[in-house]
CSV table of C-alpha atoms and ligand atoms in Angstrom, one decimal:
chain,number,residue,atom,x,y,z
D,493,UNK,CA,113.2,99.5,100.6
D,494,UNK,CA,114.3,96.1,102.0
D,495,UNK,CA,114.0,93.4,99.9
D,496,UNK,CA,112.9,91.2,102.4
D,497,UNK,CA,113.0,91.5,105.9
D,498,UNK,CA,112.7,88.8,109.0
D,499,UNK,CA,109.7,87.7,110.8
D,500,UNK,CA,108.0,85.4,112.7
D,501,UNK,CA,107.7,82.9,110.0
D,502,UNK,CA,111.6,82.7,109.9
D,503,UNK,CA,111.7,81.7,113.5
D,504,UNK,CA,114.3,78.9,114.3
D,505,UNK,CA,113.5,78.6,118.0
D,506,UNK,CA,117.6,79.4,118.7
D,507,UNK,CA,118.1,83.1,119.3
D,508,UNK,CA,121.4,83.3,118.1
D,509,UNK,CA,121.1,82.0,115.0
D,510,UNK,CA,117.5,84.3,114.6
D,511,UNK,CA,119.8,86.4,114.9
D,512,UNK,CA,122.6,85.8,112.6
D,513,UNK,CA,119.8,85.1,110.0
D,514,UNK,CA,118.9,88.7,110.2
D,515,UNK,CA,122.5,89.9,109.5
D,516,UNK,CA,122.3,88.0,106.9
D,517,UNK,CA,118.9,89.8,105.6
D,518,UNK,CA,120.4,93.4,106.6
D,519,UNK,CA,123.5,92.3,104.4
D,520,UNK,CA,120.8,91.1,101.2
D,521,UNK,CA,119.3,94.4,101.8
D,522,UNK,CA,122.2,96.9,101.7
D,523,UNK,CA,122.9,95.0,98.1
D,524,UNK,CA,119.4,95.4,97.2
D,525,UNK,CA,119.3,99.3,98.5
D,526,UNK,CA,122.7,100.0,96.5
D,527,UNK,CA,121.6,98.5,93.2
D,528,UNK,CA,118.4,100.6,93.6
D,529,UNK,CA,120.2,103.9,93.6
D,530,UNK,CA,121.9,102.7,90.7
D,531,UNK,CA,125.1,101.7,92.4
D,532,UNK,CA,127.6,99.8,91.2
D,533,UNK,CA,130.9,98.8,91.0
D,534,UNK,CA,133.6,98.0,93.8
D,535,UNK,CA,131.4,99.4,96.7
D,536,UNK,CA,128.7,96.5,95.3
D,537,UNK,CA,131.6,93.9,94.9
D,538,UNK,CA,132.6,94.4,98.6
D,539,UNK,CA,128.8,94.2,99.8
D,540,UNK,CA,128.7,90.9,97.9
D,541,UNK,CA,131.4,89.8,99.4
D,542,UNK,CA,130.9,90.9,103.3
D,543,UNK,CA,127.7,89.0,102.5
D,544,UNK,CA,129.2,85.8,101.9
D,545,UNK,CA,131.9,86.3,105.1
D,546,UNK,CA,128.5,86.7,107.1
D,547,UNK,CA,127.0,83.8,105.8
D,548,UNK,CA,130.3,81.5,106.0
D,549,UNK,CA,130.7,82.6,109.4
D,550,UNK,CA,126.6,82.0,109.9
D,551,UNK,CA,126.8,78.2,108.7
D,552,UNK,CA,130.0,77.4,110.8
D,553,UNK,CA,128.3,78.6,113.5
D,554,UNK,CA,124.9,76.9,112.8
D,555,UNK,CA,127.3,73.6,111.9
D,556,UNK,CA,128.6,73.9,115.8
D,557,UNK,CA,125.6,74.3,117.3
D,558,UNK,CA,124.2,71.1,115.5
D,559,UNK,CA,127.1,69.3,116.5
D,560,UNK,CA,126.3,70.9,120.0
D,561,UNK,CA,122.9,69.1,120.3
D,562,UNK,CA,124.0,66.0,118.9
D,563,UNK,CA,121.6,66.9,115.7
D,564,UNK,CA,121.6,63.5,114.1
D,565,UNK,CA,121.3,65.2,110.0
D,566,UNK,CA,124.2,67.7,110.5
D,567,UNK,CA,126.0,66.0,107.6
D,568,UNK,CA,123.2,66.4,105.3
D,569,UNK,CA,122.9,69.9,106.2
D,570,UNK,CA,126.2,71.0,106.3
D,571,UNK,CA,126.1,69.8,102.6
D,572,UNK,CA,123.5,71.8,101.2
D,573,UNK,CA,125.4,74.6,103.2
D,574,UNK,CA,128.5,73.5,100.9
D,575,UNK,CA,125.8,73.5,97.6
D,576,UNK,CA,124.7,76.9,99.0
D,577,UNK,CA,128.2,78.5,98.9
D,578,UNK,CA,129.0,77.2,95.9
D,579,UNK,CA,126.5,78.8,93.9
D,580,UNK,CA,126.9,82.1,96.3
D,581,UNK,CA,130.2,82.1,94.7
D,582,UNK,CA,129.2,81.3,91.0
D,583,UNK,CA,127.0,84.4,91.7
D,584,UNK,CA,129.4,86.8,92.6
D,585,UNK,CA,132.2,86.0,90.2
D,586,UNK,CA,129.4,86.9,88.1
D,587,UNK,CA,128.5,90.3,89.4
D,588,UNK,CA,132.2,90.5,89.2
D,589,UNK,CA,132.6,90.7,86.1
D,590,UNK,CA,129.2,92.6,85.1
D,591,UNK,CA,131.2,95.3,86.7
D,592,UNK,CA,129.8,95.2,90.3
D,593,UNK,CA,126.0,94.4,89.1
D,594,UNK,CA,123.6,92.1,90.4
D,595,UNK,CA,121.1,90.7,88.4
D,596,UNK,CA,117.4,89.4,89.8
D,597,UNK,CA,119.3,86.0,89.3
D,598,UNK,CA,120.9,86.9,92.3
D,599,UNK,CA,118.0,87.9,94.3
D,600,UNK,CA,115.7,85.3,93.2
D,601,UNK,CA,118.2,82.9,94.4
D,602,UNK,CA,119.1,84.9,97.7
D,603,UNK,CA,115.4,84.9,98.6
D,604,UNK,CA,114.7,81.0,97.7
D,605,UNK,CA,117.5,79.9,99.4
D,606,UNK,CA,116.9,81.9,102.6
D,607,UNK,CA,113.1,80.9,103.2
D,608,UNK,CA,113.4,77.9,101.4
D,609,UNK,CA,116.8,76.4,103.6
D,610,UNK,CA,115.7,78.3,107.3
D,611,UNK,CA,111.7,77.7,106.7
D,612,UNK,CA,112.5,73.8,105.4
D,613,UNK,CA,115.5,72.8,107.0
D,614,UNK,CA,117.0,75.0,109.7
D,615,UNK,CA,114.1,74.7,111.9
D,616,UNK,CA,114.7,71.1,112.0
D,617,UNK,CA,117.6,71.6,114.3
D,618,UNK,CA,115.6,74.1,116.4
D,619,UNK,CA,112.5,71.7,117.1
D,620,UNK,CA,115.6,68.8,117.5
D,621,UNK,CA,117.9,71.0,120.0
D,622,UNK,CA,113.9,71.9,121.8
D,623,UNK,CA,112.9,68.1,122.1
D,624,UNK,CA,116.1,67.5,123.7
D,625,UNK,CA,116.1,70.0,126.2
D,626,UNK,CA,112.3,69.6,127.3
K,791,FE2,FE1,121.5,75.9,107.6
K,792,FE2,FE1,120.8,79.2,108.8
């Protein structure tokens, strides 16, 4: 069962980062789905970490297309995407070395952080890139 799974509320008004913010969900989820069948270990380890080549590929990506528009906060933003990785990092040297176990800490944060940044501050760019093209 998914953790959590994409919808309307998510909405960016860019499809291609819609999209890339549902890879990213699909990728939480597989974690999520492992750990739930008591998995653990180097498979878990390498789902952690093909989750944070997704999302490092995601926020280049999103950091482009700001640039793209001419969004006037992409500093700001590409910041907390710096913060973001940071801790992403901290998280999974630390399921590292719990032997390939996420903890809720990891969730809880996983879940803030993606309605939290794309509800509060990705859509910013959205309504920006919209205003400009309208
Ligand atoms: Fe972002
Ligand atoms: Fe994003």
């Amino acid at each position: 069962m998914p953790i959590m799974t994409w919808d309307a509320s998510l909405d960016v008004g860019v499809d291609a980062m819609n999209h890339e913010h549902q890879e990213i969900l699909d990728a939480m989820n597989k974690i999520y789905d492992a750990r739930a069948k008591g998995i653990a270990g180097s498979v878990v380890d390498n789902l952690v970490a093909r989750l944070g080549a997704i999302t490092t590929r995601h926020f280049a990506d999103e950091e482009a297309f700001m640039k793209k528009v001419g969004y006037p906060e992409l500093e700001r933003h590409r910041a907390l995407h710096q913060r973001l990785l940071e801790q992403f990092t901290a998280h999974a040297q630390q399921i590292k070395a719990a032997g390939g176990a996420p903890s809720d800490d990891f969730f809880n944060f996983l879940k803030f952080w993606l309605t939290s940044h794309i509800k509060g501050i990705d859509v910013k760019y959205g309504a920006h890139a919209k205003g400009r093209t309208a």
